[in-house]
Amino acid sequence: MMSDTPVEGRPAAGENPVVVRAAGAIPWRHNAGGLEVLLIHRPRYDDWSWPKGKLDNGETLHECASREIREEIGLDVPLGIPLPTTHYEVVAGLKSVHYWAMHVGPGDRIMPDGDEVDAVHWCSAEEARLLLSNRSDVEPLDALEEEDVRGALDTRPLILLRHAKAKPRGSWTKAEGDRTLAATGVRQAQAVGRLLSVWRPTRVVTSPWRRCVDTVLPYVRASRVKIKLKLSEDLTEHRHDRRPHKAAADVVRLFDKGKPSVICSHRPVLPTLLKQFSVYLEEGLEARLPSSDPYLAPGELLVFHVPVAGPPRVVALEQVRPFDD
């Protein structure tokens, strides 16, 4: 393992190609004294930092962050809003570390592995700035604190998913609603299931057509949390052609229900769903929505981060593809 210690005179991000990719999170909580964050101590480097680690083959950055937190400190909770990515030089070259916020509730246990991490320390953001060994780690902390101040840190995900790759429409002779996933789509659906586990939606709303249902089933079956699965005819292509406002209403209900949710539909339905999601976007986010056909690739998803408290609004947006072999 290469040392994470920065080399003096590191270039600005983007000047050199990234050769080491990593991901992690800033665990946070609220107590009577306000916002607290969790620092880890790594005995190998004798430093204080955020839990993180390098990307493994066959995983996305989101999955990497989630896995590394579980392995290093035993914390198994969903990822929150994205935070700034840091860049610094290591022996191998330029390293990027992608970060997310991670809310730690009263019942969530922290258990350092004793090897990579031998101690953890809850502290204020001010104290964390003094203790952090790598100065680049301050940037995501600053962003986390700013989001907390404006009430945009404690969020739930609402996820828009396009079904995985289906068998060609032109070669399918049976009912359109029965068209199945292609072999590539079956693998994509498994990858989608792994990716959704990063956010753990507890409500799944999907078109009942088979290619949509088969896209979400791997997540539903593997989930360790209770899932409410709803089949909505309004999300099918045929129903949408006649009454698109009904599909839009399914998006409104996602916001009204107050649950981490995923909605799965078809490419022709996506413009209607995206338009309804755009109603809730904070200023500056609409430009990040896909605006041209096909909007999302098969199996690709959009994560809309919505504050748990207050009026419905989207404070952060991510477009993510599952790992594609």
CSV table of C-alpha atoms in Angstrom, one decimal:
chain,number,residue,atom,x,y,z
A,1,MET,CA,0.0,0.0,0.0
A,2,MET,CA,1.3,3.4,-0.9
A,3,SER,CA,1.4,6.1,1.7
A,4,ASP,CA,-1.4,8.8,1.5
A,5,THR,CA,1.0,11.4,2.8
A,6,PRO,CA,0.9,14.4,0.3
A,7,VAL,CA,4.0,15.3,-1.6
A,8,GLU,CA,5.1,18.9,-1.4
A,9,GLY,CA,4.3,21.1,-4.4
A,10,ARG,CA,1.3,19.0,-5.5
A,11,PRO,CA,-0.3,20.2,-8.8
A,12,ALA,CA,-3.8,21.6,-8.9
A,13,ALA,CA,-6.5,19.1,-9.6
A,14,GLY,CA,-6.8,18.2,-13.2
A,15,GLU,CA,-3.2,19.2,-14.2
A,16,ASN,CA,-2.1,15.5,-14.2
A,17,PRO,CA,-4.1,12.4,-14.8
A,18,VAL,CA,-5.5,10.6,-11.8
A,19,VAL,CA,-3.7,7.3,-11.2
A,20,VAL,CA,-5.2,6.3,-7.8
A,21,ARG,CA,-9.0,6.6,-7.3
A,22,ALA,CA,-10.5,6.3,-3.8
A,23,ALA,CA,-13.7,7.0,-2.0
A,24,GLY,CA,-14.9,7.6,1.6
A,25,ALA,CA,-17.2,9.5,3.8
A,26,ILE,CA,-17.4,12.0,6.6
A,27,PRO,CA,-19.6,10.4,9.4
A,28,TRP,CA,-21.6,13.1,11.2
A,29,ARG,CA,-24.2,13.5,13.9
A,30,HIS,CA,-26.0,16.1,15.9
A,31,ASN,CA,-25.9,16.4,19.7
A,32,ALA,CA,-26.7,19.1,22.2
A,33,GLY,CA,-23.5,20.9,21.2
A,34,GLY,CA,-24.3,20.9,17.4
A,35,LEU,CA,-22.6,19.2,14.5
A,36,GLU,CA,-20.0,16.6,15.3
A,37,VAL,CA,-17.8,14.6,12.8
A,38,LEU,CA,-15.9,11.4,13.2
A,39,LEU,CA,-12.1,11.3,12.6
A,40,ILE,CA,-10.2,8.0,12.4
A,41,HIS,CA,-6.6,7.4,13.5
A,42,ARG,CA,-4.5,5.1,11.2
A,43,PRO,CA,-1.6,3.6,13.1
A,44,ARG,CA,0.3,2.8,9.9
A,45,TYR,CA,0.7,6.5,9.1
A,46,ASP,CA,0.0,7.9,12.6
A,47,ASP,CA,-2.4,10.4,11.2
A,48,TRP,CA,-6.0,11.6,11.6
A,49,SER,CA,-8.3,11.5,8.5
A,50,TRP,CA,-11.6,10.5,7.2
A,51,PRO,CA,-12.4,6.8,6.6
A,52,LYS,CA,-11.7,6.0,2.9
A,53,GLY,CA,-10.0,3.5,0.6
A,54,LYS,CA,-9.1,2.6,-2.9
A,55,LEU,CA,-11.5,1.5,-5.6
A,56,ASP,CA,-11.7,-2.3,-6.1
A,57,ASN,CA,-12.2,-3.9,-9.5
A,58,GLY,CA,-15.9,-4.3,-10.3
A,59,GLU,CA,-17.3,-1.5,-8.1
A,60,THR,CA,-18.4,2.1,-8.5
A,61,LEU,CA,-17.0,4.9,-6.4
A,62,HIS,CA,-20.3,4.9,-4.3
A,63,GLU,CA,-19.9,1.2,-3.6
A,64,CYS,CA,-16.3,1.7,-2.7
A,65,ALA,CA,-17.1,4.4,-0.2
A,66,SER,CA,-19.8,2.3,1.5
A,67,ARG,CA,-17.6,-0.8,1.6
A,68,GLU,CA,-14.6,1.0,3.0
A,69,ILE,CA,-16.6,2.6,5.9
A,70,ARG,CA,-18.0,-0.9,6.8
A,71,GLU,CA,-14.5,-2.4,6.7
A,72,GLU,CA,-12.6,0.3,8.6
A,73,ILE,CA,-15.1,1.3,11.3
A,74,GLY,CA,-18.0,-1.2,11.0
A,75,LEU,CA,-20.5,1.5,10.1
A,76,ASP,CA,-23.2,0.2,7.8
A,77,VAL,CA,-25.5,3.1,6.9
A,78,PRO,CA,-26.6,4.8,3.6
A,79,LEU,CA,-24.5,7.5,1.9
A,80,GLY,CA,-25.8,11.0,2.0
A,81,ILE,CA,-25.1,14.1,-0.2
A,82,PRO,CA,-21.9,14.2,-2.2
A,83,LEU,CA,-19.0,16.4,-0.9
A,84,PRO,CA,-16.0,17.9,-2.8
A,85,THR,CA,-13.5,15.5,-4.2
A,86,THR,CA,-9.9,16.0,-3.0
A,87,HIS,CA,-6.7,15.6,-5.1
A,88,TYR,CA,-3.2,15.2,-3.9
A,89,GLU,CA,0.1,13.6,-4.9
A,90,VAL,CA,1.1,10.2,-3.5
A,91,VAL,CA,4.2,8.1,-4.6
A,92,ALA,CA,2.2,6.5,-7.5
A,93,GLY,CA,1.0,9.9,-8.8
A,94,LEU,CA,-2.1,12.0,-8.5
A,95,LYS,CA,-4.8,10.6,-6.2
A,96,SER,CA,-8.5,11.6,-6.1
A,97,VAL,CA,-10.7,10.8,-3.1
A,98,HIS,CA,-14.5,11.2,-3.6
A,99,TYR,CA,-16.5,11.9,-0.4
A,100,TRP,CA,-20.0,11.7,0.8
A,101,ALA,CA,-21.8,12.7,4.0
A,102,MET,CA,-22.9,9.8,6.2
A,103,HIS,CA,-25.4,10.3,9.0
A,104,VAL,CA,-24.7,8.3,12.2
A,105,GLY,CA,-27.9,7.8,14.2
A,106,PRO,CA,-28.2,6.9,17.9
A,107,GLY,CA,-28.4,3.1,17.2
A,108,ASP,CA,-25.5,2.9,14.7
A,109,ARG,CA,-22.4,1.3,16.0
A,110,ILE,CA,-18.8,2.3,15.4
A,111,MET,CA,-16.3,-0.6,15.6
A,112,PRO,CA,-12.8,0.2,14.3
A,113,ASP,CA,-11.2,-2.8,12.7
A,114,GLY,CA,-8.1,-2.5,14.9
A,115,ASP,CA,-5.7,-2.9,11.9
A,116,GLU,CA,-6.2,0.0,9.5
A,117,VAL,CA,-8.0,2.0,12.2
A,118,ASP,CA,-7.1,1.8,15.9
A,119,ALA,CA,-9.0,4.8,17.2
A,120,VAL,CA,-11.9,7.1,16.4
A,121,HIS,CA,-12.7,10.5,17.7
A,122,TRP,CA,-16.0,12.5,17.7
A,123,CYS,CA,-15.3,16.2,17.6
A,124,SER,CA,-16.6,19.6,16.4
A,125,ALA,CA,-15.7,20.8,12.9
A,126,GLU,CA,-13.4,23.3,14.5
A,127,GLU,CA,-11.4,20.7,16.3
A,128,ALA,CA,-11.4,18.5,13.2
A,129,ARG,CA,-9.7,21.2,11.2
A,130,LEU,CA,-6.9,21.3,13.8
A,131,LEU,CA,-6.4,17.5,13.9
A,132,LEU,CA,-6.6,16.6,10.3
A,133,SER,CA,-3.2,15.5,9.1
A,134,ASN,CA,-3.9,16.1,5.3
A,135,ARG,CA,-4.9,19.7,4.7
A,136,SER,CA,-6.9,18.7,1.6
A,137,ASP,CA,-9.3,16.9,3.9
A,138,VAL,CA,-10.6,20.2,5.2
A,139,GLU,CA,-12.4,21.0,1.9
A,140,PRO,CA,-15.1,18.4,2.2
A,141,LEU,CA,-15.5,19.2,5.9
A,142,ASP,CA,-16.1,22.9,5.0
A,143,ALA,CA,-18.8,21.9,2.5
A,144,LEU,CA,-20.4,19.5,5.0
A,145,GLU,CA,-20.6,22.3,7.6
A,146,GLU,CA,-22.1,24.7,5.1
A,147,GLU,CA,-24.8,22.2,4.1
A,148,ASP,CA,-25.6,21.7,7.7
A,149,VAL,CA,-26.0,25.5,8.3
A,150,ARG,CA,-28.5,25.7,5.4
A,151,GLY,CA,-30.5,22.6,6.5
A,152,ALA,CA,-29.4,20.5,3.6
A,153,LEU,CA,-27.3,17.9,5.3
A,154,ASP,CA,-29.8,15.4,6.7
A,155,THR,CA,-31.4,14.0,3.5
A,156,ARG,CA,-33.2,11.0,2.0
A,157,PRO,CA,-32.7,9.8,-1.6
A,158,LEU,CA,-35.3,9.8,-4.3
A,159,ILE,CA,-33.9,7.8,-7.2
A,160,LEU,CA,-35.0,7.7,-10.8
A,161,LEU,CA,-34.0,4.6,-12.6
A,162,ARG,CA,-34.2,3.5,-16.3
A,163,HIS,CA,-34.7,-0.2,-16.6
A,164,ALA,CA,-31.7,-2.4,-17.7
A,165,LYS,CA,-31.1,-3.3,-21.3
A,166,ALA,CA,-34.0,-5.3,-22.8
A,167,LYS,CA,-34.2,-7.6,-25.7
A,168,PRO,CA,-34.6,-5.7,-29.0
A,169,ARG,CA,-38.1,-4.4,-29.6
A,170,GLY,CA,-38.1,-5.3,-33.3
A,171,SER,CA,-37.3,-9.0,-32.6
A,172,TRP,CA,-39.9,-9.5,-29.9
A,173,THR,CA,-43.1,-11.2,-31.0
A,174,LYS,CA,-45.0,-11.4,-27.7
A,175,ALA,CA,-46.8,-8.8,-25.7
A,176,GLU,CA,-44.7,-5.6,-25.2
A,177,GLY,CA,-45.2,-5.8,-21.4
A,178,ASP,CA,-43.6,-9.3,-21.3
A,179,ARG,CA,-40.4,-8.2,-23.1
A,180,THR,CA,-37.5,-9.5,-21.0
A,181,LEU,CA,-34.0,-8.3,-20.2
A,182,ALA,CA,-31.2,-9.2,-22.6
A,183,ALA,CA,-28.2,-11.1,-21.1
A,184,THR,CA,-26.4,-7.8,-20.7
A,185,GLY,CA,-29.5,-6.4,-19.0
A,186,VAL,CA,-29.6,-9.3,-16.5
A,187,ARG,CA,-26.0,-8.5,-15.5
A,188,GLN,CA,-26.9,-4.8,-15.3
A,189,ALA,CA,-29.8,-5.5,-13.0
A,190,GLN,CA,-27.5,-7.3,-10.6
A,191,ALA,CA,-25.1,-4.3,-10.7
A,192,VAL,CA,-28.1,-2.0,-10.1
A,193,GLY,CA,-29.1,-4.0,-7.1
A,194,ARG,CA,-25.6,-3.6,-5.6
A,195,LEU,CA,-25.6,0.1,-6.4
A,196,LEU,CA,-29.0,0.8,-4.8
A,197,SER,CA,-27.8,-0.8,-1.6
A,198,VAL,CA,-25.6,2.3,-1.1
A,199,TRP,CA,-28.8,4.4,-0.5
A,200,ARG,CA,-31.2,1.6,0.7
A,201,PRO,CA,-34.5,2.9,-0.6
A,202,THR,CA,-37.4,1.3,1.3
A,203,ARG,CA,-40.0,2.1,-1.3
A,204,VAL,CA,-39.8,0.8,-4.8
A,205,VAL,CA,-42.3,2.1,-7.4
A,206,THR,CA,-42.0,0.5,-10.9
A,207,SER,CA,-43.8,-0.1,-14.1
A,208,PRO,CA,-45.2,-3.6,-14.0
A,209,TRP,CA,-43.8,-4.5,-17.4
A,210,ARG,CA,-41.3,-7.3,-17.0
A,211,ARG,CA,-38.1,-5.5,-18.0
A,212,CYS,CA,-38.7,-2.9,-15.2
A,213,VAL,CA,-39.7,-5.4,-12.6
A,214,ASP,CA,-36.7,-7.6,-13.4
A,215,THR,CA,-34.4,-4.6,-13.0
A,216,VAL,CA,-35.4,-3.8,-9.4
A,217,LEU,CA,-36.0,-7.4,-8.2
A,218,PRO,CA,-32.3,-8.1,-7.4
A,219,TYR,CA,-32.3,-5.2,-5.0
A,220,VAL,CA,-35.6,-6.1,-3.5
A,221,ARG,CA,-34.6,-9.7,-2.9
A,222,ALA,CA,-31.1,-9.0,-1.5
A,223,SER,CA,-32.1,-6.0,0.7
A,224,ARG,CA,-31.7,-6.3,4.4
A,225,VAL,CA,-34.4,-3.7,5.0
A,226,LYS,CA,-38.1,-4.2,4.5
A,227,ILE,CA,-39.1,-3.0,1.0
A,228,LYS,CA,-42.5,-1.8,0.0
A,229,LEU,CA,-42.9,-2.7,-3.7
A,230,LYS,CA,-45.6,-0.9,-5.8
A,231,LEU,CA,-46.4,-1.7,-9.4
A,232,SER,CA,-47.8,1.4,-11.2
A,233,GLU,CA,-49.5,1.0,-14.6
A,234,ASP,CA,-49.1,4.8,-15.0
A,235,LEU,CA,-45.4,4.2,-15.5
A,236,THR,CA,-45.9,2.0,-18.5
A,237,GLU,CA,-45.3,3.3,-22.0
A,238,HIS,CA,-48.9,2.7,-23.1
A,239,ARG,CA,-50.5,4.4,-20.2
A,240,HIS,CA,-48.1,7.3,-20.3
A,241,ASP,CA,-48.9,7.9,-24.0
A,242,ARG,CA,-52.6,8.5,-23.0
A,243,ARG,CA,-52.2,10.1,-19.6
A,244,PRO,CA,-48.7,11.4,-18.9
A,245,HIS,CA,-49.9,13.5,-15.9
A,246,LYS,CA,-50.5,10.2,-14.1
A,247,ALA,CA,-46.8,9.3,-14.4
A,248,ALA,CA,-45.9,12.8,-13.1
A,249,ALA,CA,-48.2,12.2,-10.1
A,250,ASP,CA,-46.1,9.2,-9.1
A,251,VAL,CA,-43.2,11.5,-8.7
A,252,VAL,CA,-45.2,13.9,-6.5
A,253,ARG,CA,-46.2,11.0,-4.3
A,254,LEU,CA,-42.5,10.1,-3.8
A,255,PHE,CA,-41.9,13.5,-2.2
A,256,ASP,CA,-45.2,13.3,-0.2
A,257,LYS,CA,-44.4,9.8,1.3
A,258,GLY,CA,-41.2,11.0,3.0
A,259,LYS,CA,-39.4,7.7,2.4
A,260,PRO,CA,-36.1,6.8,0.6
A,261,SER,CA,-37.5,5.7,-2.7
A,262,VAL,CA,-36.7,4.5,-6.2
A,263,ILE,CA,-38.9,4.8,-9.3
A,264,CYS,CA,-38.2,2.7,-12.3
A,265,SER,CA,-39.6,3.3,-15.8
A,266,HIS,CA,-39.0,3.4,-19.6
A,267,ARG,CA,-37.0,5.7,-21.8
A,268,PRO,CA,-40.2,7.3,-23.4
A,269,VAL,CA,-41.5,8.1,-19.9
A,270,LEU,CA,-38.3,9.8,-18.7
A,271,PRO,CA,-39.0,13.3,-20.0
A,272,THR,CA,-42.2,13.5,-18.1
A,273,LEU,CA,-40.7,12.2,-14.9
A,274,LEU,CA,-37.6,14.6,-15.2
A,275,LYS,CA,-39.9,17.6,-15.8
A,276,GLN,CA,-41.7,16.8,-12.5
A,277,PHE,CA,-38.5,16.3,-10.6
A,278,SER,CA,-37.3,19.6,-11.9
A,279,VAL,CA,-40.1,21.4,-10.0
A,280,TYR,CA,-38.3,20.6,-6.8
A,281,LEU,CA,-34.7,21.5,-7.8
A,282,GLU,CA,-32.8,24.2,-6.0
A,283,GLU,CA,-31.5,27.0,-8.2
A,284,GLY,CA,-28.5,25.9,-10.3
A,285,LEU,CA,-29.3,22.2,-10.4
A,286,GLU,CA,-31.6,22.1,-13.4
A,287,ALA,CA,-28.7,22.4,-15.8
A,288,ARG,CA,-27.4,19.1,-14.5
A,289,LEU,CA,-30.5,17.2,-15.5
A,290,PRO,CA,-30.2,15.2,-18.8
A,291,SER,CA,-32.1,17.1,-21.4
A,292,SER,CA,-31.8,15.0,-24.6
A,293,ASP,CA,-32.8,11.5,-25.7
A,294,PRO,CA,-32.1,8.9,-24.4
A,295,TYR,CA,-31.8,10.9,-21.1
A,296,LEU,CA,-30.4,7.9,-19.2
A,297,ALA,CA,-28.5,4.8,-20.4
A,298,PRO,CA,-30.1,1.4,-19.6
A,299,GLY,CA,-29.6,0.8,-15.9
A,300,GLU,CA,-28.5,4.3,-15.2
A,301,LEU,CA,-30.0,6.4,-12.4
A,302,LEU,CA,-30.4,9.8,-11.0
A,303,VAL,CA,-30.2,10.4,-7.2
A,304,PHE,CA,-32.1,13.4,-5.9
A,305,HIS,CA,-31.2,14.3,-2.3
A,306,VAL,CA,-34.1,15.7,-0.4
A,307,PRO,CA,-33.9,17.2,3.2
A,308,VAL,CA,-35.8,15.1,5.8
A,309,ALA,CA,-37.2,18.2,7.3
A,310,GLY,CA,-38.9,21.3,5.7
A,311,PRO,CA,-40.7,21.8,2.4
A,312,PRO,CA,-39.8,19.3,-0.4
A,313,ARG,CA,-36.7,20.4,-2.3
A,314,VAL,CA,-33.8,18.8,-4.0
A,315,VAL,CA,-30.5,20.1,-2.6
A,316,ALA,CA,-28.1,17.7,-4.5
A,317,LEU,CA,-28.2,15.6,-7.6
A,318,GLU,CA,-26.0,12.7,-8.8
A,319,GLN,CA,-26.1,10.8,-12.1
A,320,VAL,CA,-24.7,7.3,-11.6
A,321,ARG,CA,-24.1,4.2,-13.8
A,322,PRO,CA,-23.8,0.8,-12.3
A,323,PHE,CA,-20.5,-1.0,-12.9
A,324,ASP,CA,-20.5,-2.2,-16.5
A,325,ASP,CA,-18.5,-5.3,-17.3
